[in-house]
Amino acid sequence: MRGPSRHRGATLDDVARRAEVSAMTVSNALNHPDRLSDETLARVRAAIEDLDYRPNRSARTLRSQTSRLVGVRVERSRQDRAALLLDQFLHALAESASGLGYHLIVCHAAGDTAELAAYQELRQTTAVDAFVLTGAHRDDARRRWMREQGVTFACFGRSWDLDPDSPGAFPWVDVDGAAGIRAAVEHLAGQGHTEIGLVGWPADSDLGRDRERGWREACADLGLPARVQAHVVDEFDAGRDAAHRLLDAPRGGPVPSALVCVSDTLALGVLRALSERGLRPGHDVAVTGFDNSPSAALTTPGLTSVDQPLADVAAALMRLVDAELSGVRPSATHALLPPRLVVRDSSLAR
Amino acid sequence: MRGPSRHRGATLDDVARRAEVSAMTVSNALNHPDRLSDETLARVRAAIEDLDYRPNRSARTLRSQTSRLVGVRVERSRQDRAALLLDQFLHALAESASGLGYHLIVCHAAGDTAELAAYQELRQTTAVDAFVLTGAHRDDARRRWMREQGVTFACFGRSWDLDPDSPGAFPWVDVDGAAGIRAAVEHLAGQGHTEIGLVGWPADSDLGRDRERGWREACADLGLPARVQAHVVDEFDAGRDAAHRLLDAPRGGPVPSALVCVSDTLALGVLRALSERGLRPGHDVAVTGFDNSPSAALTTPGLTSVDQPLADVAAALMRLVDAELSGVRPSATHALLPPRLVVRDSSLAR
């Protein structure tokens, strides 16, 4: 039942189309054959055989007595954040889960302690098989608990404090933020910019330090200075204030002609500051963001941004979870995926 | 156990704070008292009694043998949509569900047929108690199936084809779109606009017709013409093209000085068109959107938009579901909630 073609096999909808019946009828054929006429049942069964369709979740649940449920936590979204990255991720995860015969259980929790309590409760009351964690951080109590309880999990976000090949390592999938920022710097240098500033996060953020490294190393490789920078919290107004500060060029320092931002939220704040100073994005100061949020495409001018391959992240996480639950040893327990720069008018002088 | 104070009662976190223990310890006190020392257990139990804390989900599941799981469907989000309204709704629903001792099961399905098949499977394999439907429409096969199967459900979106007090009616919660558009028109008239155009959806949309009615009736009440209008699909480029068309004033017709849009996606497209024509939003042409999406706050200039009270919608839906599952007859089986206009620079001539 677990042949290599399973993940790309025929779907219930394919069977329905071939048998010229509704998806519901196919589902009935699998679960309540007595509800169908002999003729319909025969037609559906022929289609199932022709397409080598393997009913996934229902059949496998009955077989394995597992719940086929994967838990994931959501936090309240904030109006001042552009990304809503985790919302888009949740969609991608639901789709990947569905493709492997799982469903997601979403639990709401604010903070790691509440999250852990919610997970514990889910394990007790609903027999959740596994968890997908988001927002990995150092010394993560959630990871420790999962390990202690022998719970299957995988994390969106790498183990900053652990060598991925060490015995204490855990399965993770992440996006290479430094490479994304490097791509933005190289694009701006290609547009002729020689003083490229950074609007980053505070130094206590592993993610922020990683992205800053991408800026610093790319500038060094290009022979450009990496000296104009601000480090602020991930809020629209913080990005706006940082841009004003950097463009004021305190103490006669260099004035940047381009600002690379570590999030779209910050970049959209920078665009507001440019408007307030009567500067044209792209023409006067080039701006790039990170996340390629819906706002990046829809704001005017469009915001150049680093796109995270969320569908790939979600698919890789679900494969890790599925492999562990199936007792299959995956070829790798972590993956660092490359992002992609989407160029729009905010970084073009036209 | 179902006294009136239950919904607003003490939480597990309150108990943890009072007992000066972790939330996990409180959870253990409820589910695995043997894991705790007598002293800790006594302290937690005293806090539970002091605060009249009623452990919701775990205890109630054991008592009632229900799953305390509510199913909801997600669709793939599209990059060209500003709203991601259902994402924000999903967060609100997860939070409301958690407050009443439920968890959400998210299933991915494209189209009503796949959605129904997924629901049927969820009922069979996971004993989901109830469903929250989104995107109600006429002659909805999902509603029919829920009724036939005797499944508890409530719908975000009203029954356009049914009198809410008729026997065939179902529980729903919706936002009063016509009132939201009326608020936008009244705001624009207050700014001195006398030719207020509409960028709406095609006439086959109940939702779109309702919002158009808000525009038409508000204009009539204010003694203003309601004659400049476009009806297009809910896409950025459609909004942009519609604005160009309306501002070109075909056949020497009236030129609108304000455009009311039935979504932020359309309004953001209109703002792009203004930029392409060298017109200043607010100064030259005032623009309003609908949904108050993250992009509305973060774009420059900020987009005036109608905010949907999603937290209230989610809470009302979960109360309807919880009441039916508990055998309590709710005081009303539907609710039409008022939206709120959030004014930003796109509609202000300053």
XYZ file of C-alpha atoms in Angstrom:
700
model
C 0.000 0.000 0.000
C 2.913 2.392 0.363
C 4.399 2.180 -3.128
C 6.338 5.078 -4.568
C 3.451 6.316 -6.680
C 1.151 6.862 -3.724
C 1.721 10.590 -3.307
C 1.037 11.298 -6.931
C -1.710 8.724 -7.415
C -5.271 9.144 -8.616
C -7.615 11.124 -6.405
C -11.178 10.455 -5.417
C -12.204 13.125 -7.907
C -10.367 11.302 -10.699
C -12.319 8.155 -9.872
C -15.578 10.123 -9.798
C -14.893 11.606 -13.211
C -13.974 8.280 -14.758
C -16.996 6.521 -13.291
C -19.188 9.511 -14.168
C -20.542 9.739 -10.633
C -20.223 12.293 -7.835
C -17.343 12.238 -5.349
C -19.952 11.403 -2.732
C -20.887 8.280 -4.610
C -17.254 7.193 -4.718
C -17.034 7.806 -1.000
C -20.174 5.713 -0.504
C -18.725 2.951 -2.644
C -15.774 2.828 -0.260
C -17.592 3.219 3.010
C -21.246 2.283 2.507
C -21.403 0.054 -0.579
C -24.871 -1.086 0.511
C -26.210 2.373 -0.284
C -25.433 2.021 -3.993
C -26.998 0.021 -6.788
C -24.982 -2.974 -7.969
C -24.444 -1.290 -11.308
C -23.086 1.962 -9.852
C -20.926 0.086 -7.404
C -19.441 -2.000 -10.214
C -18.716 1.123 -12.259
C -16.971 2.857 -9.363
C -14.975 -0.259 -8.516
C -13.871 -0.601 -12.134
C -12.711 3.025 -12.114
C -10.843 2.443 -8.851
C -9.077 -0.540 -10.374
C -8.343 1.171 -13.704
C -6.787 4.166 -11.978
C -5.099 2.138 -9.242
C -6.755 4.492 -6.760
C -5.792 3.957 -3.140
C -8.325 5.470 -0.793
C -6.113 7.149 1.705
C -7.421 8.461 4.898
C -10.507 6.417 5.676
C -9.033 3.112 4.712
C -5.732 3.784 6.368
C -7.357 4.903 9.570
C -9.333 1.712 9.783
C -6.206 -0.264 9.088
C -3.806 1.490 11.423
C -6.115 2.791 14.140
C -4.307 6.098 14.044
C -6.192 9.352 13.954
C -4.500 10.815 10.840
C -4.721 14.135 12.640
C -1.872 16.624 12.825
C -1.997 19.472 15.331
C -0.844 22.998 14.583
C -1.150 26.177 16.611
C -2.413 29.520 15.420
C -1.955 32.880 17.046
C -4.154 35.911 16.694
C -3.165 37.826 13.575
C -2.245 41.463 13.981
C -3.575 44.176 11.726
C -0.194 45.896 11.465
C 1.590 42.873 10.036
C 1.821 42.586 6.289
C 2.907 39.034 6.089
C 0.216 36.958 7.693
C 2.818 34.485 6.547
C 1.567 31.803 8.897
C -1.944 32.139 7.478
C -0.680 31.357 4.021
C 1.417 28.571 5.510
C -1.645 27.110 7.207
C -3.408 26.850 3.864
C -0.427 25.179 2.269
C -0.157 22.790 5.209
C -3.850 21.874 5.024
C -3.429 21.103 1.342
C -0.282 18.999 1.839
C -1.880 17.177 4.769
C -4.936 16.388 2.690
C -2.744 15.001 -0.088
C -1.197 12.509 2.343
C -4.496 11.553 3.957
C -4.228 13.719 7.077
C -6.308 16.539 8.477
C -5.123 19.465 10.554
C -6.348 20.275 14.020
C -5.887 23.954 14.660
C -5.514 25.008 18.243
C -5.442 28.542 19.434
C -2.843 29.351 22.056
C -0.956 32.478 23.068
C 2.569 31.666 24.190
C 4.548 28.443 24.474
C 3.092 27.413 27.842
C -0.499 27.619 26.665
C 0.539 25.896 23.439
C 2.020 22.978 25.350
C -1.031 22.663 27.581
C -3.198 22.616 24.451
C -1.014 19.927 22.865
C -1.152 17.793 25.976
C -4.909 18.071 26.047
C -5.143 17.228 22.340
C -3.066 14.117 22.874
C -5.363 13.010 25.668
C -8.720 13.750 24.147
C -8.307 13.442 20.417
C -5.351 11.131 19.808
C -3.547 13.568 17.559
C -0.773 11.676 15.779
C 1.758 14.443 15.307
C 2.380 18.170 15.503
C 3.833 20.777 13.192
C 5.528 23.521 15.199
C 6.063 27.033 13.904
C 8.422 29.693 15.203
C 11.344 27.557 16.375
C 13.605 29.203 18.916
C 16.530 28.351 21.151
C 15.924 26.194 24.185
C 12.398 25.446 22.984
C 10.306 23.787 25.727
C 7.897 22.469 23.096
C 10.620 20.442 21.397
C 11.788 19.057 24.725
C 8.255 18.013 25.616
C 7.687 16.341 22.225
C 10.910 14.382 22.644
C 10.104 13.350 26.216
C 6.630 12.204 25.252
C 7.848 10.426 22.143
C 5.525 12.539 20.023
C 6.123 12.843 16.278
C 6.720 16.414 15.179
C 8.450 18.590 12.614
C 9.231 22.263 12.812
C 8.891 25.165 10.349
C 12.118 26.902 11.383
C 15.581 25.497 11.870
C 17.362 24.534 15.088
C 19.586 27.575 15.542
C 21.148 26.094 18.658
C 21.751 22.556 17.402
C 23.847 21.038 14.668
C 21.210 19.499 12.366
C 23.180 16.234 12.324
C 23.653 16.013 16.100
C 21.752 13.361 18.093
C 19.566 16.008 19.756
C 18.495 17.459 16.414
C 14.876 17.387 15.341
C 13.189 17.382 11.941
C 12.834 20.845 10.456
C 12.258 22.682 7.220
C 13.235 26.299 6.786
C 13.777 28.950 4.129
C 17.251 30.355 3.512
C 16.693 33.952 4.594
C 20.320 34.997 4.108
C 20.152 33.835 0.463
C 16.941 35.819 -0.032
C 18.488 39.027 1.289
C 21.594 38.367 -0.812
C 19.392 38.158 -3.918
C 17.837 41.534 -3.027
C 21.276 43.154 -2.542
C 22.570 41.729 -5.834
C 19.463 42.992 -7.652
C 19.934 46.503 -6.198
C 23.649 46.540 -7.024
C 22.671 45.545 -10.565
C 20.473 48.661 -10.658
C 23.557 50.764 -9.893
C 23.093 51.276 -6.140
C 26.319 51.537 -4.160
C 25.049 52.526 -0.707
C 22.549 49.851 0.241
C 21.173 50.139 3.765
C 19.477 47.480 5.906
C 16.282 47.789 7.932
C 16.605 44.730 10.164
C 15.318 43.242 13.393
C 16.970 43.519 16.816
C 20.133 41.472 17.353
C 18.419 39.026 19.724
C 16.583 37.440 16.782
C 18.352 34.436 15.179
C 16.237 34.947 12.088
C 17.165 38.641 11.979
C 20.881 37.920 12.430
C 20.717 35.387 9.593
C 19.150 37.918 7.233
C 21.620 40.625 8.290
C 24.428 38.212 7.456
C 23.029 37.887 3.933
C 23.213 41.678 3.524
C 26.689 41.972 5.012
C 28.193 39.121 2.999
C 26.578 40.169 -0.283
C 27.838 43.743 0.137
C 31.347 42.446 0.933
C 31.342 40.181 -2.133
C 30.244 43.113 -4.297
C 32.838 45.475 -2.836
C 30.132 47.703 -1.373
C 30.005 49.180 2.136
C 27.570 47.601 4.621
C 27.330 50.441 7.078
C 23.872 52.069 6.965
C 21.546 50.024 9.158
C 18.705 50.126 11.653
C 17.467 47.335 13.902
C 13.843 47.646 14.946
C 10.812 45.587 15.951
C 8.668 44.149 13.153
C 6.066 46.919 12.988
C 4.949 49.298 10.253
C 5.698 52.437 12.274
C 9.107 51.121 13.271
C 10.003 50.708 9.580
C 8.685 54.183 8.811
C 10.679 55.784 11.643
C 13.826 53.842 10.716
C 13.643 55.105 7.126
C 13.311 58.717 8.274
C 16.279 58.249 10.598
C 18.518 56.611 7.989
C 17.611 59.139 5.276
C 18.324 62.020 7.667
C 21.916 60.676 7.598
C 22.867 61.531 11.186
C 26.280 63.159 11.772
C 26.839 63.695 8.060
C 27.030 59.966 7.404
C 26.289 58.338 4.078
C 22.753 58.572 2.645
C 21.474 55.229 1.320
C 19.919 55.120 -2.157
C 18.405 51.707 -1.447
C 16.947 50.052 1.652
C 16.743 46.278 2.024
C 14.102 45.337 4.625
C 13.835 41.986 6.429
C 10.015 41.990 6.217
C 7.242 43.445 4.074
C 5.799 45.090 7.184
C 8.984 47.122 7.597
C 9.256 47.797 3.844
C 5.684 49.112 3.667
C 6.540 51.440 6.559
C 9.604 52.609 4.606
C 7.398 53.326 1.560
C 5.144 55.467 3.770
C 8.200 57.440 4.958
C 9.324 58.034 1.362
C 5.873 59.405 0.519
C 6.058 61.695 3.549
C 9.440 63.006 2.355
C 8.197 63.504 -1.211
C 10.581 60.804 -2.483
C 9.573 58.416 -5.258
C 10.113 54.686 -4.508
C 12.368 53.165 -7.160
C 13.295 56.540 -8.662
C 14.750 58.226 -5.580
C 15.136 55.369 -3.097
C 14.806 51.688 -3.986
C 13.062 49.446 -1.436
C 12.782 45.660 -1.051
C 10.781 43.570 1.417
C 10.644 39.955 2.549
C 7.719 37.467 2.459
C 6.021 38.546 -0.750
C 2.817 39.098 1.212
C -0.416 39.947 -0.619
C 0.213 43.609 0.197
C 3.505 43.563 -1.743
C 1.680 42.872 -5.001
C -1.283 45.147 -4.283
C 0.347 48.299 -2.975
C 1.308 51.106 -5.395
C 4.048 51.014 -6.505
C 4.354 47.250 -6.206
C 6.904 46.142 -3.611
C 9.882 44.012 -4.669
C 10.004 41.173 -2.155
C 11.548 37.808 -1.313
C 9.022 35.029 -1.800
C 9.091 32.090 0.621
C 8.197 28.757 -1.008
C 5.484 27.939 1.530
C 3.901 25.139 -0.487
C 7.279 23.396 -0.639
C 7.878 23.982 3.076
C 4.481 22.529 3.950
C 4.944 19.523 1.666
C 8.396 18.788 3.107
C 7.109 19.043 6.694
C 4.211 16.705 6.006
C 6.551 14.214 4.316
C 8.782 14.226 7.423
C 5.799 13.652 9.697
C 4.330 10.964 7.458
C 7.666 9.157 7.182
C 8.121 9.030 10.945
C 4.545 7.863 11.553
C 4.998 5.190 8.897
C 8.246 3.992 10.416
C 10.135 4.958 7.273
C 13.546 6.545 7.742
C 13.564 9.728 5.639
C 16.655 10.440 3.518
C 17.147 13.740 5.373
C 15.594 15.092 8.562
C 15.934 18.734 7.615
C 15.769 20.929 4.542
C 16.788 24.534 3.866
C 14.818 25.776 0.869
C 15.856 28.653 -1.401
C 13.564 31.684 -1.678
C 12.986 33.695 -4.843
C 13.122 37.462 -5.421
C 9.993 38.953 -7.032
C 10.939 42.280 -8.622
C 8.369 45.078 -8.772
C 8.462 48.855 -9.263
C 9.668 49.761 -5.738
C 13.235 48.823 -6.713
C 13.269 49.939 -10.361
C 14.320 53.425 -11.534
C 11.916 53.791 -14.418
C -22.246 22.671 34.856
C -23.826 24.904 32.214
C -24.510 27.995 34.294
C -24.619 31.399 32.652
C -21.114 32.338 33.803
C -19.443 29.449 31.987
C -18.410 31.381 28.894
C -16.747 34.096 30.885
C -15.363 31.896 33.667
C -11.815 31.436 34.907
C -9.342 29.859 32.516
C -6.712 27.241 33.104
C -4.140 30.046 33.020
C -5.990 31.876 35.806
C -5.829 28.745 37.922
C -2.121 28.331 37.156
C -1.392 31.913 38.204
C -3.357 31.634 41.421
C -1.772 28.302 42.368
C 1.647 29.592 41.256
C 2.217 26.571 39.044
C 2.499 26.048 35.293
C -0.519 25.485 33.061
C 0.870 22.010 32.469
C 0.678 21.278 36.199
C -2.960 22.360 36.275
C -3.611 20.083 33.319
C -1.885 17.241 35.158
C -3.939 17.937 38.270
C -7.056 17.434 36.143
C -5.932 14.482 34.088
C -3.067 12.770 35.903
C -3.306 13.749 39.578
C -0.992 10.832 40.424
C 1.869 12.686 38.746
C 1.765 15.504 41.270
C 2.824 15.766 44.890
C -0.027 15.906 47.397
C 0.918 19.458 48.281
C 0.881 20.735 44.671
C -2.350 18.887 43.962
C -3.981 20.447 46.991
C -2.822 23.912 45.944
C -4.192 23.514 42.418
C -7.480 22.104 43.680
C -7.865 25.004 46.085
C -7.287 27.451 43.192
C -9.844 25.579 41.068
C -12.387 25.855 43.859
C -11.602 29.504 44.658
C -11.993 30.533 41.032
C -14.912 28.210 40.318
C -12.927 26.957 37.339
C -14.727 24.464 35.109
C -12.297 22.448 33.016
C -13.977 22.502 29.662
C -12.821 20.320 26.906
C -11.150 17.360 28.560
C -13.701 16.899 31.282
C -16.645 17.470 29.002
C -15.354 15.047 26.421
C -15.019 12.327 29.007
C -18.507 13.102 30.225
C -20.300 13.396 26.924
C -18.244 11.163 24.651
C -18.358 13.838 21.974
C -15.273 14.822 20.096
C -15.472 18.582 20.726
C -14.201 18.977 17.192
C -15.660 21.428 14.690
C -14.828 21.088 11.001
C -14.151 24.024 8.721
C -12.921 24.132 5.148
C -10.106 26.223 3.780
C -9.378 27.045 0.182
C -6.042 27.954 -1.309
C -5.447 31.667 -0.865
C -4.751 33.694 -3.960
C -1.956 36.210 -4.177
C -4.146 38.759 -5.958
C -6.709 38.962 -3.173
C -6.274 41.642 -0.575
C -8.706 40.358 1.903
C -7.587 36.935 2.959
C -10.717 37.570 4.955
C -11.274 33.894 5.610
C -7.763 33.577 7.018
C -8.493 36.207 9.593
C -11.846 34.556 10.206
C -10.140 31.199 10.772
C -8.023 32.732 13.524
C -11.044 34.270 15.163
C -12.922 30.981 14.912
C -10.036 29.027 16.452
C -9.999 31.466 19.345
C -13.766 31.329 19.891
C -13.758 27.541 19.604
C -10.994 27.286 22.177
C -12.950 29.503 24.559
C -15.887 27.080 24.444
C -13.735 23.961 24.733
C -13.668 22.988 21.063
C -10.900 22.576 18.530
C -11.107 23.167 14.801
C -10.390 20.550 12.186
C -9.336 22.263 9.013
C -9.946 20.414 5.814
C -8.705 21.471 2.452
C -11.175 21.158 -0.394
C -11.655 22.923 -3.704
C -15.344 23.230 -4.594
C -18.533 22.159 -2.854
C -18.405 18.538 -4.023
C -14.921 17.928 -2.672
C -15.917 19.778 0.489
C -18.901 17.486 1.034
C -16.821 14.374 0.413
C -14.285 15.646 2.948
C -17.042 16.299 5.492
C -18.495 12.856 5.011
C -15.100 11.306 5.525
C -14.481 13.428 8.635
C -17.774 12.271 10.108
C -16.822 8.664 9.534
C -13.235 8.703 10.691
C -12.969 11.399 13.293
C -16.419 11.886 14.762
C -16.478 15.630 14.130
C -19.377 17.113 16.108
C -20.297 20.021 13.890
C -19.276 22.168 10.948
C -18.942 25.874 10.292
C -19.636 26.622 6.637
C -18.321 29.676 4.837
C -19.519 31.199 1.582
C -23.233 30.459 1.753
C -25.010 30.494 -1.559
C -28.407 29.709 -3.025
C -29.450 26.086 -3.345
C -26.438 25.019 -1.292
C -25.878 21.237 -1.491
C -23.785 21.381 1.677
C -26.720 22.709 3.734
C -29.020 20.068 2.313
C -26.566 17.313 3.181
C -26.093 18.624 6.731
C -29.846 18.684 7.241
C -30.347 15.196 5.791
C -27.586 13.761 7.953
C -28.796 15.593 11.045
C -25.406 17.253 11.392
C -25.025 20.371 13.512
C -23.767 23.357 11.538
C -23.816 27.116 11.307
C -22.928 29.290 8.362
C -20.876 32.486 7.955
C -23.148 34.053 5.350
C -26.904 34.466 5.335
C -29.560 32.414 3.561
C -30.286 34.683 0.613
C -32.925 32.278 -0.694
C -34.748 31.583 2.574
C -36.681 33.644 5.052
C -34.569 33.331 8.211
C -37.692 32.482 10.203
C -38.974 29.825 7.789
C -38.864 26.145 8.784
C -36.140 25.415 6.204
C -33.899 28.143 7.570
C -30.517 27.300 9.056
C -28.356 29.016 11.655
C -26.236 31.804 10.193
C -24.261 34.876 11.121
C -23.451 37.555 8.593
C -22.237 41.129 8.312
C -24.546 43.837 6.975
C -22.711 44.733 3.753
C -25.331 47.220 2.583
C -24.954 49.161 5.837
C -21.171 49.193 5.385
C -21.406 50.609 1.873
C -23.977 53.142 3.087
C -21.497 54.321 5.732
C -18.855 54.797 3.010
C -21.262 56.805 0.817
C -22.332 59.001 3.741
C -18.696 59.644 4.656
C -17.879 60.664 1.060
C -20.955 62.915 0.820
C -19.772 64.517 4.057
C -16.464 65.282 2.299
C -18.437 67.185 -0.368
C -18.585 64.546 -3.106
C -21.718 64.655 -5.263
C -20.885 62.120 -7.983
C -20.058 58.914 -6.143
C -19.448 55.908 -8.387
C -19.564 52.205 -7.511
C -17.034 49.508 -8.404
C -19.107 46.407 -7.712
C -19.301 42.712 -8.477
C -21.331 41.085 -11.273
C -25.090 40.985 -10.795
C -25.134 37.212 -10.210
C -23.618 37.718 -6.753
C -26.124 38.038 -3.879
C -23.407 39.640 -1.798
C -22.612 42.098 -4.586
C -26.273 43.003 -5.120
C -26.662 43.643 -1.396
C -23.688 46.003 -1.359
C -24.898 47.753 -4.526
C -28.254 48.294 -2.807
C -26.420 50.066 0.026
C -24.857 52.468 -2.487
C -28.091 53.050 -4.398
C -30.235 53.646 -1.308
C -27.675 55.892 0.401
C -27.327 58.045 -2.727
C -31.114 58.300 -3.027
C -31.471 59.307 0.630
C -28.779 61.978 0.160
C -30.355 63.292 -3.046
C -27.302 62.236 -5.091
C -27.278 60.421 -8.434
C -26.323 56.725 -8.401
C -25.388 56.339 -12.035
C -21.625 55.793 -12.425
C -20.927 52.100 -11.896
C -18.909 49.101 -13.045
C -19.491 45.451 -12.214
C -16.396 43.280 -12.400
C -14.844 40.121 -10.931
C -13.012 40.462 -7.632
C -9.499 40.922 -8.979
C -6.917 43.700 -8.685
C -6.612 44.226 -12.451
C -10.393 44.283 -12.844
C -10.592 47.132 -10.315
C -7.773 48.976 -12.056
C -9.407 48.632 -15.483
C -12.825 49.650 -14.109
C -11.366 52.855 -12.638
C -9.750 53.793 -15.948
C -13.032 53.144 -17.726
C -15.181 55.146 -15.302
C -12.718 58.075 -15.174
C -12.584 58.183 -18.976
C -16.298 59.061 -18.684
C -17.504 57.333 -21.845
C -19.887 59.252 -24.124
C -19.338 62.459 -22.183
C -21.051 61.045 -19.126
C -20.436 62.284 -15.572
C -16.921 61.902 -14.082
C -17.006 60.536 -10.527
C -14.969 62.318 -7.864
C -15.257 59.322 -5.537
C -15.342 55.559 -6.064
C -16.883 53.182 -3.529
C -15.510 49.654 -3.993
C -17.103 46.440 -2.704
C -13.710 44.930 -1.771
C -10.197 46.061 -0.852
C -8.860 44.052 -3.788
C -10.853 46.217 -6.188
C -10.029 49.425 -4.275
C -6.291 48.701 -4.380
C -6.611 48.222 -8.148
C -8.399 51.582 -8.338
C -5.523 53.225 -6.422
C -3.062 51.771 -8.946
C -5.145 53.288 -11.785
C -5.126 56.698 -10.080
C -1.337 56.541 -9.822
C -1.131 55.655 -13.527
C -3.270 58.696 -14.369
C -1.234 61.009 -12.137
C -4.233 61.517 -9.834
C -3.812 61.803 -6.070
C -6.073 59.521 -3.964
C -8.157 61.602 -1.605
C -7.208 64.914 -3.244
C -8.372 64.195 -6.792
C -10.463 61.055 -6.440
C -11.591 59.595 -3.110
C -11.573 55.782 -2.790
C -13.044 53.369 -0.239
C -12.703 49.580 0.069
C -14.390 46.788 1.991
C -12.891 44.255 4.453
C -10.258 46.408 6.126
C -7.622 43.893 5.109
C -4.032 44.251 6.352
C -3.172 45.893 3.024
C -5.669 48.709 3.657
C -3.698 49.915 6.669
C -0.256 49.321 5.158
C -0.597 50.765 1.672
C 0.272 54.442 1.027
C -1.942 56.389 1.249
C -3.907 54.296 3.716
C -7.150 52.917 2.296
C -10.467 53.850 3.922
C -12.341 50.564 4.325
C -15.325 48.843 5.892
C -14.224 46.599 8.754
C -16.046 43.309 9.287
C -16.378 42.307 12.959
C -14.876 38.856 12.436
C -14.290 38.122 16.111
C -17.985 38.766 16.793
C -19.018 36.662 13.801
C -16.848 33.765 14.974
C -18.083 34.013 18.556
C -21.727 34.077 17.442
C -21.227 31.058 15.159
C -19.553 29.036 17.893
C -22.344 29.953 20.323
C -24.929 28.687 17.811
C -23.027 25.420 17.329
C -22.443 24.955 21.056
C -26.096 25.634 21.858
C -27.334 23.046 19.383
C -24.825 20.434 20.547
C -25.832 21.108 24.134
C -29.521 20.790 23.339
C -30.114 24.400 24.331
C -32.500 26.407 22.183
C -30.713 29.639 21.289
C -32.689 32.882 21.532
C -32.044 33.541 17.825
C -30.746 31.288 15.060
C -29.292 34.072 12.968
C -27.557 37.404 13.436
C -26.747 40.273 11.061
C -23.858 42.247 12.530
C -23.053 45.889 11.721
C -19.676 46.718 10.166
C -17.636 49.840 10.908
C -16.007 52.323 8.520
C -12.286 52.924 9.141
C -11.339 56.262 7.576
C -7.824 56.739 6.164
C -6.170 59.157 3.713
C -7.565 57.608 0.504
C -10.889 59.367 1.093
C -9.683 62.614 2.666
C -8.865 65.774 0.674
C -5.992 67.017 2.793
